[in-house]
């Protein structure tokens, strides 16, 4: 399964760390001086109607140049060139995301500083991260035993300003003070990430404990 392959690769990556840096300091968790919109509410809506609203909202954000987000850093020294991969961080510093195309990993991974991290399902290999998220179109995973730092071996990406949208591959991500919304119109799925929690949209449905990988906390699939 993709999740099993991802976990194995991330654990392998943790063994080959190198020194990189130059990460800019994140801004405070406050909106800019201009009015910043928030993502649409999800109450009293079906998953399909929620997704439709989220896609429209994400696509209406202010586009930024994706070429600004091909680097990552740990905070000291020169930033690392991610080549074809993308990395970005929320202004609050609570959400950091990165793609793994150079390692043939679908979608992208994020670390989210959740107020209530997903509890670990039991004992597992590696370090438990209850705020680790992997989104790959028709699959979403939250919480995982993984190698540290995995794909984040080079640190975090540049800050994505509030109300900006970043488009890469089949994904569109827009950041607001209420969190990060990412959608995949081709797969008819989406996800909202914030410190309050992770919310799936579209056809993503939670898998039972018997159907998900034992190394993850929660898993959703179409």
N, C-alpha and C. Protein backbone atom coordinates (compact mmCIF):
# COMPACT_ATOMS: atom_id res chain seq x y z
N UNK A 1 0.84 -1.20 0.00
CA UNK A 1 0.00 0.00 0.00
C UNK A 1 0.87 1.25 0.00
N UNK A 2 0.32 2.38 -0.50
CA UNK A 2 1.09 3.62 -0.58
C UNK A 2 1.58 4.06 0.78
N UNK A 3 0.72 3.92 1.81
CA UNK A 3 1.08 4.39 3.14
C UNK A 3 2.26 3.59 3.68
N UNK A 4 2.26 2.25 3.45
CA UNK A 4 3.35 1.42 3.91
C UNK A 4 4.64 1.79 3.21
N UNK A 5 4.57 2.03 1.88
CA UNK A 5 5.75 2.42 1.12
C UNK A 5 6.28 3.76 1.59
N UNK A 6 5.37 4.70 1.86
CA UNK A 6 5.77 6.02 2.35
C UNK A 6 6.48 5.91 3.68
N UNK A 7 5.92 5.11 4.60
CA UNK A 7 6.53 4.98 5.92
C UNK A 7 7.93 4.41 5.82
N UNK A 8 8.12 3.38 4.95
CA UNK A 8 9.42 2.75 4.79
C UNK A 8 10.44 3.73 4.23
N UNK A 9 10.03 4.52 3.22
CA UNK A 9 10.95 5.46 2.60
C UNK A 9 11.33 6.58 3.56
N UNK A 10 10.36 7.09 4.31
CA UNK A 10 10.65 8.17 5.25
C UNK A 10 11.61 7.70 6.34
N UNK A 11 11.46 6.46 6.80
CA UNK A 11 12.37 5.92 7.79
C UNK A 11 13.77 5.80 7.22
N UNK A 12 13.87 5.42 5.94
CA UNK A 12 15.18 5.30 5.30
C UNK A 12 15.83 6.65 5.15
N UNK A 13 15.05 7.66 4.81
CA UNK A 13 15.59 9.00 4.60
C UNK A 13 16.21 9.56 5.86
N UNK A 14 15.65 9.19 7.03
CA UNK A 14 16.12 9.77 8.28
C UNK A 14 17.56 9.39 8.57
N UNK A 15 18.08 8.35 7.93
CA UNK A 15 19.44 7.89 8.18
C UNK A 15 20.48 8.68 7.41
N UNK A 16 20.05 9.52 6.46
CA UNK A 16 21.01 10.20 5.58
C UNK A 16 20.87 11.70 5.68
N UNK A 17 20.79 12.21 6.91
CA UNK A 17 20.62 13.65 7.13
C UNK A 17 21.87 14.42 6.72
N UNK A 18 21.67 15.69 6.25
CA UNK A 18 22.78 16.58 5.96
C UNK A 18 22.45 17.95 6.51
N UNK A 19 23.47 18.77 6.74
CA UNK A 19 23.29 20.09 7.37
C UNK A 19 22.86 21.11 6.35
N UNK A 20 21.69 21.73 6.57
CA UNK A 20 21.19 22.80 5.73
C UNK A 20 20.56 23.83 6.64
N UNK A 21 20.23 25.01 6.08
CA UNK A 21 19.65 26.03 6.93
C UNK A 21 19.17 27.23 6.18
N UNK A 22 19.02 28.37 6.91
CA UNK A 22 18.59 29.61 6.29
C UNK A 22 17.11 29.83 6.37
N UNK A 23 16.40 29.11 7.25
CA UNK A 23 14.95 29.23 7.32
C UNK A 23 14.54 30.59 7.86
N UNK A 24 13.63 31.29 7.19
CA UNK A 24 13.15 32.56 7.72
C UNK A 24 12.27 32.34 8.95
N UNK A 25 12.24 33.30 9.85
CA UNK A 25 11.40 33.18 11.03
C UNK A 25 9.94 33.34 10.65
N UNK A 26 9.04 32.45 11.16
CA UNK A 26 7.62 32.58 10.83
C UNK A 26 7.02 33.81 11.48
N UNK A 27 6.01 34.36 10.83
CA UNK A 27 5.32 35.51 11.39
C UNK A 27 4.37 35.05 12.48
N UNK A 28 3.88 35.98 13.25
CA UNK A 28 2.93 35.65 14.31
C UNK A 28 1.63 35.16 13.70
N UNK A 29 0.84 34.47 14.53
CA UNK A 29 -0.42 33.92 14.05
C UNK A 29 -1.48 35.00 14.05
N UNK A 30 -1.27 36.01 13.23
CA UNK A 30 -2.20 37.13 13.11
C UNK A 30 -2.40 37.47 11.65
N UNK A 31 -3.60 37.97 11.25
CA UNK A 31 -3.82 38.36 9.87
C UNK A 31 -3.03 39.59 9.50
N UNK A 32 -2.87 39.82 8.20
CA UNK A 32 -2.21 41.02 7.73
C UNK A 32 -3.10 42.23 8.00
N UNK A 33 -2.58 43.42 7.71
CA UNK A 33 -3.33 44.64 7.98
C UNK A 33 -4.61 44.70 7.17
N UNK A 34 -4.56 44.11 5.96
CA UNK A 34 -5.76 44.06 5.14
C UNK A 34 -6.66 42.93 5.61
N UNK A 35 -7.92 42.97 5.21
CA UNK A 35 -8.88 41.95 5.64
C UNK A 35 -8.53 40.61 5.03
N UNK A 36 -8.47 39.57 5.83
CA UNK A 36 -8.15 38.23 5.37
C UNK A 36 -9.38 37.34 5.48
N UNK A 37 -9.75 36.71 4.39
CA UNK A 37 -10.92 35.86 4.42
C UNK A 37 -10.59 34.54 5.09
N UNK A 38 -11.61 33.86 5.56
CA UNK A 38 -11.43 32.54 6.14
C UNK A 38 -12.10 31.52 5.23
N UNK A 39 -11.74 30.26 5.43
CA UNK A 39 -12.32 29.20 4.61
C UNK A 39 -13.81 29.09 4.90
N UNK A 40 -14.61 28.60 3.93
CA UNK A 40 -16.05 28.48 4.14
C UNK A 40 -16.38 27.51 5.25
N UNK A 41 -17.50 27.75 5.93
CA UNK A 41 -17.94 26.88 7.02
C UNK A 41 -18.36 25.53 6.48
N UNK A 42 -18.30 24.50 7.35
CA UNK A 42 -18.62 23.14 6.92
C UNK A 42 -19.90 22.60 7.54
N UNK A 43 -20.58 23.38 8.36
CA UNK A 43 -21.78 22.89 9.03
C UNK A 43 -22.93 22.74 8.06
N UNK A 44 -23.79 21.76 8.30
CA UNK A 44 -25.02 21.53 7.54
C UNK A 44 -24.76 21.39 6.04
N UNK A 45 -23.66 20.77 5.68
CA UNK A 45 -23.35 20.51 4.29
C UNK A 45 -22.96 19.06 4.11
N UNK A 46 -23.23 18.52 2.92
CA UNK A 46 -22.76 17.19 2.59
C UNK A 46 -21.28 17.27 2.24
N UNK A 47 -20.54 16.14 2.30
CA UNK A 47 -19.13 16.17 1.91
C UNK A 47 -18.92 16.69 0.49
N UNK A 48 -19.86 16.37 -0.41
CA UNK A 48 -19.72 16.79 -1.79
C UNK A 48 -19.90 18.31 -1.93
N UNK A 49 -20.89 18.86 -1.23
CA UNK A 49 -21.10 20.31 -1.32
C UNK A 49 -19.98 21.06 -0.62
N UNK A 50 -19.47 20.49 0.47
CA UNK A 50 -18.32 21.09 1.14
C UNK A 50 -17.14 21.16 0.18
N UNK A 51 -16.90 20.07 -0.54
CA UNK A 51 -15.78 20.02 -1.47
C UNK A 51 -15.94 21.06 -2.57
N UNK A 52 -17.13 21.18 -3.12
CA UNK A 52 -17.37 22.15 -4.18
C UNK A 52 -17.03 23.56 -3.71
N UNK A 53 -17.47 23.90 -2.50
CA UNK A 53 -17.17 25.22 -1.95
C UNK A 53 -15.68 25.39 -1.70
N UNK A 54 -15.04 24.33 -1.22
CA UNK A 54 -13.61 24.41 -0.91
C UNK A 54 -12.77 24.58 -2.19
N UNK A 55 -13.14 23.86 -3.23
CA UNK A 55 -12.41 23.99 -4.49
C UNK A 55 -12.51 25.41 -5.01
N UNK A 56 -13.73 25.95 -5.01
CA UNK A 56 -13.93 27.32 -5.50
C UNK A 56 -13.16 28.31 -4.65
N UNK A 57 -13.17 28.11 -3.33
CA UNK A 57 -12.48 29.02 -2.43
C UNK A 57 -10.97 28.95 -2.61
N UNK A 58 -10.44 27.74 -2.69
CA UNK A 58 -8.99 27.58 -2.85
C UNK A 58 -8.50 28.20 -4.16
N UNK A 59 -9.27 27.98 -5.22
CA UNK A 59 -8.85 28.48 -6.53
C UNK A 59 -8.97 30.00 -6.64
N UNK A 60 -9.72 30.63 -5.76
CA UNK A 60 -9.90 32.08 -5.82
C UNK A 60 -8.83 32.84 -5.03
N UNK A 61 -7.88 32.12 -4.45
CA UNK A 61 -6.81 32.78 -3.71
C UNK A 61 -5.85 33.51 -4.64
N UNK A 62 -4.98 34.30 -4.07
CA UNK A 62 -3.98 35.04 -4.84
C UNK A 62 -2.82 34.12 -5.20
N UNK A 63 -2.61 33.91 -6.49
CA UNK A 63 -1.57 32.98 -6.94
C UNK A 63 -0.18 33.51 -6.61
N UNK A 64 0.70 32.60 -6.19
CA UNK A 64 2.10 32.94 -5.96
C UNK A 64 2.96 32.09 -6.89
N UNK A 65 4.18 32.55 -7.13
CA UNK A 65 5.11 31.85 -8.01
C UNK A 65 5.64 30.61 -7.32
N UNK A 66 5.33 29.44 -7.87
CA UNK A 66 5.74 28.18 -7.25
C UNK A 66 7.26 28.06 -7.20
N UNK A 67 7.98 28.75 -8.08
CA UNK A 67 9.44 28.67 -8.10
C UNK A 67 10.08 29.22 -6.83
N UNK A 68 9.33 29.99 -6.06
CA UNK A 68 9.84 30.51 -4.79
C UNK A 68 9.86 29.44 -3.69
N UNK A 69 9.27 28.29 -3.97
CA UNK A 69 9.07 27.28 -2.93
C UNK A 69 9.79 25.97 -3.23
N UNK A 70 10.91 26.05 -3.92
CA UNK A 70 11.72 24.87 -4.22
C UNK A 70 12.92 24.74 -3.29
N UNK A 71 12.83 25.29 -2.09
CA UNK A 71 13.94 25.19 -1.14
C UNK A 71 13.39 24.99 0.27
N UNK A 72 14.27 24.51 1.14
CA UNK A 72 13.92 24.32 2.55
C UNK A 72 15.16 24.55 3.38
N UNK A 73 14.96 24.90 4.64
CA UNK A 73 16.10 25.16 5.51
C UNK A 73 15.76 24.85 6.97
N UNK A 74 16.82 24.64 7.75
CA UNK A 74 16.65 24.31 9.16
C UNK A 74 16.85 25.51 10.08
N UNK A 75 17.31 26.64 9.52
CA UNK A 75 17.45 27.84 10.33
C UNK A 75 18.84 28.42 10.38
N UNK A 76 19.86 27.64 9.97
CA UNK A 76 21.24 28.14 9.95
C UNK A 76 21.91 27.71 8.65
N UNK A 77 22.72 28.61 8.09
CA UNK A 77 23.44 28.28 6.87
C UNK A 77 22.58 28.41 5.63
N UNK A 78 23.04 27.81 4.54
CA UNK A 78 22.37 27.92 3.25
C UNK A 78 21.16 27.00 3.15
N UNK A 79 20.15 27.44 2.41
CA UNK A 79 18.96 26.62 2.19
C UNK A 79 19.28 25.51 1.19
N UNK A 80 18.55 24.41 1.29
CA UNK A 80 18.74 23.28 0.38
C UNK A 80 17.82 23.41 -0.82
N UNK A 81 18.35 23.11 -2.00
CA UNK A 81 17.57 23.11 -3.23
C UNK A 81 16.79 21.81 -3.30
N UNK A 82 15.47 21.90 -3.35
CA UNK A 82 14.62 20.71 -3.39
C UNK A 82 14.37 20.21 -4.81
N UNK A 83 14.99 20.86 -5.79
CA UNK A 83 14.83 20.49 -7.20
C UNK A 83 13.36 20.57 -7.58
N UNK A 84 12.73 19.44 -7.89
CA UNK A 84 11.35 19.47 -8.34
C UNK A 84 10.33 19.49 -7.22
N UNK A 85 10.77 19.40 -5.98
CA UNK A 85 9.83 19.35 -4.86
C UNK A 85 9.46 20.74 -4.36
N UNK A 86 8.35 20.79 -3.62
CA UNK A 86 7.78 22.02 -3.10
C UNK A 86 7.71 21.94 -1.58
N UNK A 87 8.04 23.04 -0.91
CA UNK A 87 7.90 23.11 0.55
C UNK A 87 7.40 24.49 0.93
N UNK A 88 6.48 24.54 1.89
CA UNK A 88 5.96 25.83 2.34
C UNK A 88 5.50 25.72 3.79
N UNK A 89 5.43 26.88 4.44
CA UNK A 89 5.06 26.96 5.85
C UNK A 89 4.01 28.03 6.04
N UNK A 90 3.09 27.82 6.97
CA UNK A 90 2.08 28.83 7.28
C UNK A 90 2.73 30.00 8.01
N UNK A 91 2.14 31.20 7.93
CA UNK A 91 2.71 32.36 8.63
C UNK A 91 2.84 32.14 10.14
N UNK A 92 1.95 31.35 10.72
CA UNK A 92 2.01 31.08 12.16
C UNK A 92 3.10 30.09 12.53
N UNK A 93 3.60 29.35 11.52
CA UNK A 93 4.58 28.31 11.79
C UNK A 93 3.97 27.02 12.30
N UNK A 94 2.65 26.94 12.36
CA UNK A 94 1.98 25.75 12.89
C UNK A 94 1.82 24.65 11.86
N UNK A 95 1.95 24.99 10.57
CA UNK A 95 1.77 24.01 9.50
C UNK A 95 2.97 24.10 8.56
N UNK A 96 3.58 22.97 8.28
CA UNK A 96 4.70 22.91 7.34
C UNK A 96 4.47 21.72 6.41
N UNK A 97 4.56 21.96 5.09
CA UNK A 97 4.28 20.91 4.12
C UNK A 97 5.42 20.75 3.12
N UNK A 98 5.54 19.56 2.56
CA UNK A 98 6.58 19.28 1.58
C UNK A 98 6.14 18.12 0.68
N UNK A 99 6.52 18.18 -0.59
CA UNK A 99 6.24 17.08 -1.51
C UNK A 99 7.44 16.13 -1.54
N UNK A 100 7.22 14.94 -2.09
CA UNK A 100 8.30 13.95 -2.17
C UNK A 100 8.44 13.36 -3.55
N UNK A 101 8.23 14.18 -4.58
CA UNK A 101 8.28 13.66 -5.95
C UNK A 101 9.66 13.12 -6.32
N UNK A 102 10.71 13.70 -5.74
CA UNK A 102 12.07 13.21 -6.02
C UNK A 102 12.25 11.78 -5.52
N UNK A 103 11.39 11.35 -4.61
CA UNK A 103 11.44 9.99 -4.07
C UNK A 103 10.25 9.16 -4.53
N UNK A 104 9.59 9.66 -5.57
CA UNK A 104 8.44 8.96 -6.18
C UNK A 104 7.30 8.76 -5.19
N UNK A 105 7.09 9.75 -4.32
CA UNK A 105 5.99 9.72 -3.36
C UNK A 105 4.86 10.60 -3.89
N UNK A 106 3.67 10.04 -3.95
CA UNK A 106 2.50 10.79 -4.42
C UNK A 106 2.06 11.80 -3.36
N UNK A 107 1.45 12.88 -3.83
CA UNK A 107 0.88 13.85 -2.91
C UNK A 107 1.93 14.62 -2.14
N UNK A 108 1.63 14.91 -0.87
CA UNK A 108 2.56 15.66 -0.04
C UNK A 108 2.30 15.36 1.43
N UNK A 109 3.27 15.72 2.25
CA UNK A 109 3.18 15.50 3.69
C UNK A 109 3.24 16.82 4.43
N UNK A 110 2.58 16.89 5.58
CA UNK A 110 2.59 18.09 6.40
C UNK A 110 2.76 17.71 7.87
N UNK A 111 3.34 18.61 8.62
CA UNK A 111 3.33 18.48 10.08
C UNK A 111 2.47 19.62 10.61
N UNK A 112 1.52 19.29 11.46
CA UNK A 112 0.57 20.27 11.99
C UNK A 112 0.65 20.24 13.52
N UNK A 113 0.82 21.40 14.12
CA UNK A 113 0.88 21.49 15.58
C UNK A 113 -0.54 21.50 16.13
N UNK A 114 -1.12 20.30 16.23
CA UNK A 114 -2.49 20.15 16.68
C UNK A 114 -2.63 20.41 18.18
N UNK A 115 -3.75 21.03 18.55
CA UNK A 115 -4.04 21.22 19.97
C UNK A 115 -4.23 19.86 20.64
N UNK A 116 -4.83 18.93 19.91
CA UNK A 116 -5.05 17.57 20.41
C UNK A 116 -4.51 16.58 19.39
N UNK A 117 -3.21 16.26 19.45
CA UNK A 117 -2.62 15.33 18.48
C UNK A 117 -3.30 13.97 18.51
N UNK A 118 -3.30 13.30 17.37
CA UNK A 118 -3.87 11.96 17.28
C UNK A 118 -3.07 11.02 18.18
N UNK A 119 -3.74 10.27 19.06
CA UNK A 119 -3.00 9.34 19.93
C UNK A 119 -2.45 8.17 19.14
N UNK A 120 -1.32 7.65 19.57
CA UNK A 120 -0.74 6.52 18.84
C UNK A 120 -1.59 5.27 19.07
N UNK A 121 -1.72 4.43 18.02
CA UNK A 121 -2.59 3.25 18.11
C UNK A 121 -2.00 2.13 18.94
N UNK A 122 -0.73 2.21 19.25
CA UNK A 122 -0.05 1.16 20.00
C UNK A 122 1.44 1.38 19.89
N UNK A 123 2.20 0.33 20.03
CA UNK A 123 3.65 0.45 19.88
C UNK A 123 4.02 0.30 18.41
N UNK A 124 5.07 1.02 18.01
CA UNK A 124 5.50 0.95 16.62
C UNK A 124 6.95 1.36 16.49
N UNK A 125 7.49 1.22 15.28
CA UNK A 125 8.89 1.54 15.02
C UNK A 125 9.04 3.01 14.66
N UNK A 126 10.00 3.68 15.27
CA UNK A 126 10.22 5.09 14.98
C UNK A 126 9.56 5.98 16.01
N UNK A 127 9.49 7.26 15.69
CA UNK A 127 8.90 8.26 16.58
C UNK A 127 7.45 8.53 16.21
N UNK A 128 6.59 8.59 17.21
CA UNK A 128 5.18 8.87 16.94
C UNK A 128 4.97 10.37 16.75
N UNK A 129 4.30 10.74 15.66
CA UNK A 129 3.95 12.13 15.40
C UNK A 129 2.45 12.21 15.18
N UNK A 130 1.73 12.68 16.20
CA UNK A 130 0.27 12.75 16.12
C UNK A 130 -0.26 13.86 15.25
N UNK A 131 0.64 14.71 14.72
CA UNK A 131 0.22 15.78 13.82
C UNK A 131 0.76 15.63 12.42
N UNK A 132 1.26 14.44 12.10
CA UNK A 132 1.79 14.19 10.76
C UNK A 132 0.65 13.84 9.81
N UNK A 133 0.63 14.48 8.65
CA UNK A 133 -0.45 14.29 7.67
C UNK A 133 0.16 13.94 6.32
N UNK A 134 -0.42 12.94 5.65
CA UNK A 134 -0.06 12.66 4.27
C UNK A 134 -1.33 12.63 3.43
N UNK A 135 -1.34 13.44 2.39
CA UNK A 135 -2.52 13.56 1.51
C UNK A 135 -2.09 13.26 0.09
N UNK A 136 -2.70 12.25 -0.50
CA UNK A 136 -2.34 11.84 -1.86
C UNK A 136 -3.58 11.60 -2.71
N UNK A 137 -4.38 12.65 -2.87
CA UNK A 137 -5.56 12.54 -3.73
C UNK A 137 -6.69 11.76 -3.10
N UNK A 138 -6.72 10.46 -3.31
CA UNK A 138 -7.81 9.64 -2.79
C UNK A 138 -7.44 8.94 -1.48
N UNK A 139 -6.37 9.37 -0.86
CA UNK A 139 -5.96 8.81 0.43
C UNK A 139 -5.47 9.92 1.35
N UNK A 140 -5.83 9.80 2.62
CA UNK A 140 -5.42 10.77 3.63
C UNK A 140 -5.08 10.01 4.91
N UNK A 141 -3.93 10.33 5.48
CA UNK A 141 -3.49 9.68 6.71
C UNK A 141 -3.11 10.75 7.73
N UNK A 142 -3.48 10.52 8.99
CA UNK A 142 -3.18 11.46 10.06
C UNK A 142 -2.57 10.71 11.24
N UNK A 143 -1.37 11.10 11.64
CA UNK A 143 -0.67 10.45 12.74
C UNK A 143 0.09 9.22 12.25
N UNK A 144 1.39 9.17 12.55
CA UNK A 144 2.18 8.03 12.06
C UNK A 144 3.47 7.87 12.84
N UNK A 145 3.87 6.60 13.02
CA UNK A 145 5.22 6.30 13.46
C UNK A 145 6.12 6.52 12.26
N UNK A 146 7.16 7.33 12.42
CA UNK A 146 8.01 7.63 11.27
C UNK A 146 9.42 7.95 11.72
N UNK A 147 10.33 7.89 10.74
CA UNK A 147 11.70 8.32 10.99
C UNK A 147 11.74 9.82 11.14
N UNK A 148 12.67 10.32 11.90
CA UNK A 148 12.76 11.76 12.14
C UNK A 148 14.06 12.27 11.55
N UNK A 149 14.01 13.22 10.61
CA UNK A 149 12.87 14.04 10.20
C UNK A 149 12.20 13.60 8.90
N UNK A 150 12.62 12.51 8.28
CA UNK A 150 11.98 12.05 7.05
C UNK A 150 12.12 13.04 5.92
N UNK A 151 11.02 13.33 5.23
CA UNK A 151 11.06 14.28 4.11
C UNK A 151 11.50 15.67 4.56
N UNK A 152 11.35 15.95 5.85
CA UNK A 152 11.72 17.27 6.37
C UNK A 152 13.20 17.31 6.78
N UNK A 153 14.00 16.45 6.21
CA UNK A 153 15.42 16.38 6.54
C UNK A 153 16.14 17.70 6.28
N UNK A 154 15.64 18.48 5.30
CA UNK A 154 16.25 19.77 4.98
C UNK A 154 15.58 20.94 5.71
N UNK A 155 14.61 20.65 6.55
CA UNK A 155 13.92 21.71 7.28
C UNK A 155 12.59 22.07 6.64
N UNK A 156 12.22 23.33 6.75
CA UNK A 156 10.92 23.80 6.29
C UNK A 156 11.06 24.78 5.13
N UNK A 157 9.97 24.94 4.39
CA UNK A 157 9.97 25.83 3.23
C UNK A 157 9.69 27.28 3.59
N UNK A 158 9.62 28.10 2.55
CA UNK A 158 9.32 29.52 2.71
C UNK A 158 7.88 29.71 3.20
N UNK A 159 7.62 30.85 3.80
CA UNK A 159 6.28 31.17 4.29
C UNK A 159 5.33 31.46 3.13
N UNK A 160 4.15 30.84 3.17
CA UNK A 160 3.09 31.12 2.21
C UNK A 160 2.18 32.17 2.84
N UNK A 161 2.12 33.38 2.29
CA UNK A 161 1.34 34.47 2.92
C UNK A 161 -0.15 34.15 2.98
N UNK A 162 -0.82 34.71 3.97
CA UNK A 162 -2.26 34.54 4.09
C UNK A 162 -2.97 34.98 2.81
N UNK A 163 -4.01 34.24 2.46
CA UNK A 163 -4.84 34.45 1.27
C UNK A 163 -4.15 34.07 -0.03
N UNK A 164 -2.93 33.51 0.05
CA UNK A 164 -2.23 33.07 -1.15
C UNK A 164 -2.61 31.63 -1.48
N UNK A 165 -2.52 31.30 -2.77
CA UNK A 165 -2.72 29.92 -3.19
C UNK A 165 -1.48 29.45 -3.92
N UNK A 166 -1.17 28.17 -3.72
CA UNK A 166 -0.02 27.55 -4.35
C UNK A 166 -0.54 26.36 -5.15
N UNK A 167 -0.22 26.32 -6.44
CA UNK A 167 -0.69 25.24 -7.31
C UNK A 167 0.50 24.40 -7.74
N UNK A 168 0.40 23.09 -7.52
CA UNK A 168 1.47 22.17 -7.93
C UNK A 168 0.83 20.82 -8.27
N UNK A 169 1.17 20.29 -9.44
CA UNK A 169 0.55 19.05 -9.88
C UNK A 169 -0.96 19.21 -9.95
N UNK A 170 -1.69 18.27 -9.35
CA UNK A 170 -3.15 18.32 -9.33
C UNK A 170 -3.69 19.03 -8.09
N UNK A 171 -2.81 19.64 -7.30
CA UNK A 171 -3.21 20.21 -6.02
C UNK A 171 -3.23 21.73 -6.04
N UNK A 172 -4.19 22.28 -5.29
CA UNK A 172 -4.26 23.72 -5.04
C UNK A 172 -4.38 23.90 -3.53
N UNK A 173 -3.48 24.67 -2.94
CA UNK A 173 -3.51 24.93 -1.51
C UNK A 173 -3.64 26.42 -1.26
N UNK A 174 -4.54 26.79 -0.37
CA UNK A 174 -4.71 28.20 0.01
C UNK A 174 -4.64 28.31 1.52
N UNK A 175 -3.90 29.29 2.00
CA UNK A 175 -3.74 29.49 3.43
C UNK A 175 -4.57 30.68 3.90
N UNK A 176 -5.18 30.54 5.07
CA UNK A 176 -5.94 31.62 5.71
C UNK A 176 -5.65 31.57 7.20
N UNK A 177 -6.11 32.56 7.94
CA UNK A 177 -5.90 32.55 9.38
C UNK A 177 -6.61 31.37 10.05
N UNK A 178 -7.60 30.80 9.36
CA UNK A 178 -8.34 29.66 9.90
C UNK A 178 -7.67 28.33 9.57
N UNK A 179 -6.59 28.34 8.78
CA UNK A 179 -5.90 27.11 8.46
C UNK A 179 -5.57 26.98 6.99
N UNK A 180 -5.09 25.79 6.61
CA UNK A 180 -4.69 25.49 5.24
C UNK A 180 -5.73 24.59 4.59
N UNK A 181 -6.21 24.98 3.42
CA UNK A 181 -7.13 24.16 2.64
C UNK A 181 -6.42 23.70 1.38
N UNK A 182 -6.37 22.40 1.15
CA UNK A 182 -5.78 21.84 -0.06
C UNK A 182 -6.82 20.96 -0.75
N UNK A 183 -6.93 21.10 -2.07
CA UNK A 183 -7.90 20.33 -2.83
C UNK A 183 -7.22 19.68 -4.03
N UNK A 184 -7.83 18.58 -4.47
CA UNK A 184 -7.40 17.90 -5.68
C UNK A 184 -8.64 17.72 -6.54
N UNK A 185 -8.95 18.70 -7.40
CA UNK A 185 -10.18 18.62 -8.20
C UNK A 185 -10.26 17.37 -9.06
N UNK A 186 -9.12 16.87 -9.54
CA UNK A 186 -9.12 15.67 -10.38
C UNK A 186 -9.59 14.45 -9.61
N UNK A 187 -9.23 14.35 -8.33
CA UNK A 187 -9.63 13.22 -7.49
C UNK A 187 -10.92 13.49 -6.73
N UNK A 188 -11.42 14.73 -6.81
CA UNK A 188 -12.63 15.14 -6.10
C UNK A 188 -12.49 14.94 -4.59
N UNK A 189 -11.35 15.40 -4.08
CA UNK A 189 -11.12 15.32 -2.64
C UNK A 189 -10.46 16.61 -2.16
N UNK A 190 -10.43 16.77 -0.86
CA UNK A 190 -9.77 17.92 -0.27
C UNK A 190 -9.56 17.70 1.22
N UNK A 191 -8.82 18.62 1.83
CA UNK A 191 -8.56 18.51 3.26
C UNK A 191 -8.31 19.90 3.83
N UNK A 192 -8.79 20.13 5.04
CA UNK A 192 -8.46 21.36 5.77
C UNK A 192 -7.61 20.98 6.96
N UNK A 193 -6.52 21.73 7.15
CA UNK A 193 -5.62 21.50 8.28
C UNK A 193 -5.53 22.77 9.11
N UNK A 194 -5.66 22.61 10.41
CA UNK A 194 -5.46 23.71 11.35
C UNK A 194 -5.11 23.09 12.69
N UNK A 195 -4.75 23.94 13.67
CA UNK A 195 -4.42 23.38 14.97
C UNK A 195 -5.65 22.80 15.67
N UNK A 196 -6.84 23.09 15.14
CA UNK A 196 -8.07 22.51 15.69
C UNK A 196 -8.31 21.09 15.22
N UNK A 197 -7.69 20.69 14.10
CA UNK A 197 -7.88 19.34 13.60
C UNK A 197 -7.73 19.23 12.09
N UNK A 198 -7.91 18.01 11.60
CA UNK A 198 -7.80 17.70 10.17
C UNK A 198 -9.16 17.25 9.68
N UNK A 199 -9.69 17.92 8.64
CA UNK A 199 -11.03 17.63 8.14
C UNK A 199 -10.96 17.23 6.67
N UNK A 200 -11.41 15.99 6.32
CA UNK A 200 -11.40 15.56 4.92
C UNK A 200 -12.67 16.00 4.20
N UNK A 201 -12.58 16.11 2.87
CA UNK A 201 -13.73 16.48 2.04
C UNK A 201 -13.85 15.54 0.85
N UNK A 202 -15.01 15.59 0.21
CA UNK A 202 -15.24 14.78 -0.98
C UNK A 202 -15.53 13.34 -0.62
N UNK A 203 -14.93 12.42 -1.38
CA UNK A 203 -15.23 11.00 -1.20
C UNK A 203 -14.39 10.34 -0.10
N UNK A 204 -13.53 11.07 0.57
CA UNK A 204 -12.70 10.48 1.61
C UNK A 204 -13.54 10.04 2.80
N UNK A 205 -13.43 8.77 3.15
CA UNK A 205 -14.17 8.20 4.28
C UNK A 205 -13.18 7.48 5.20
N UNK A 206 -13.42 7.57 6.51
CA UNK A 206 -12.47 6.97 7.44
C UNK A 206 -12.50 5.45 7.39
N UNK A 207 -11.30 4.85 7.40
CA UNK A 207 -11.16 3.41 7.40
C UNK A 207 -11.23 2.89 8.84
N UNK A 208 -11.74 1.69 8.99
CA UNK A 208 -11.79 1.06 10.30
C UNK A 208 -10.37 0.67 10.71
N UNK A 209 -10.19 0.41 11.99
CA UNK A 209 -8.88 0.00 12.49
C UNK A 209 -8.37 -1.23 11.78
N UNK A 210 -9.27 -2.14 11.42
CA UNK A 210 -8.88 -3.38 10.75
C UNK A 210 -8.35 -3.14 9.34
N UNK A 211 -8.75 -2.03 8.72
CA UNK A 211 -8.38 -1.77 7.33
C UNK A 211 -7.20 -0.81 7.17
N UNK A 212 -6.85 -0.10 8.23
CA UNK A 212 -5.75 0.85 8.10
C UNK A 212 -4.43 0.21 8.53
N UNK A 213 -3.35 0.82 8.08
CA UNK A 213 -2.02 0.34 8.46
C UNK A 213 -1.84 0.50 9.98
N UNK A 214 -1.22 -0.47 10.64
CA UNK A 214 -1.06 -0.38 12.10
C UNK A 214 -0.16 0.76 12.56
N UNK A 215 0.63 1.34 11.63
CA UNK A 215 1.56 2.41 12.00
C UNK A 215 0.92 3.79 11.96
N UNK A 216 -0.36 3.90 11.58
CA UNK A 216 -1.01 5.21 11.47
C UNK A 216 -2.16 5.34 12.47
N UNK A 217 -2.49 6.59 12.80
CA UNK A 217 -3.55 6.84 13.77
C UNK A 217 -4.93 6.82 13.16
N UNK A 218 -5.12 7.58 12.06
CA UNK A 218 -6.39 7.62 11.35
C UNK A 218 -6.10 7.60 9.85
N UNK A 219 -6.95 6.93 9.10
CA UNK A 219 -6.76 6.84 7.66
C UNK A 219 -8.10 7.01 6.95
N UNK A 220 -8.08 7.71 5.82
CA UNK A 220 -9.28 7.97 5.02
C UNK A 220 -8.99 7.58 3.58
N UNK A 221 -9.99 7.07 2.89
CA UNK A 221 -9.79 6.67 1.50
C UNK A 221 -11.10 6.76 0.74
N UNK A 222 -11.02 6.85 -0.58
CA UNK A 222 -12.22 6.89 -1.43
C UNK A 222 -12.59 5.49 -1.89
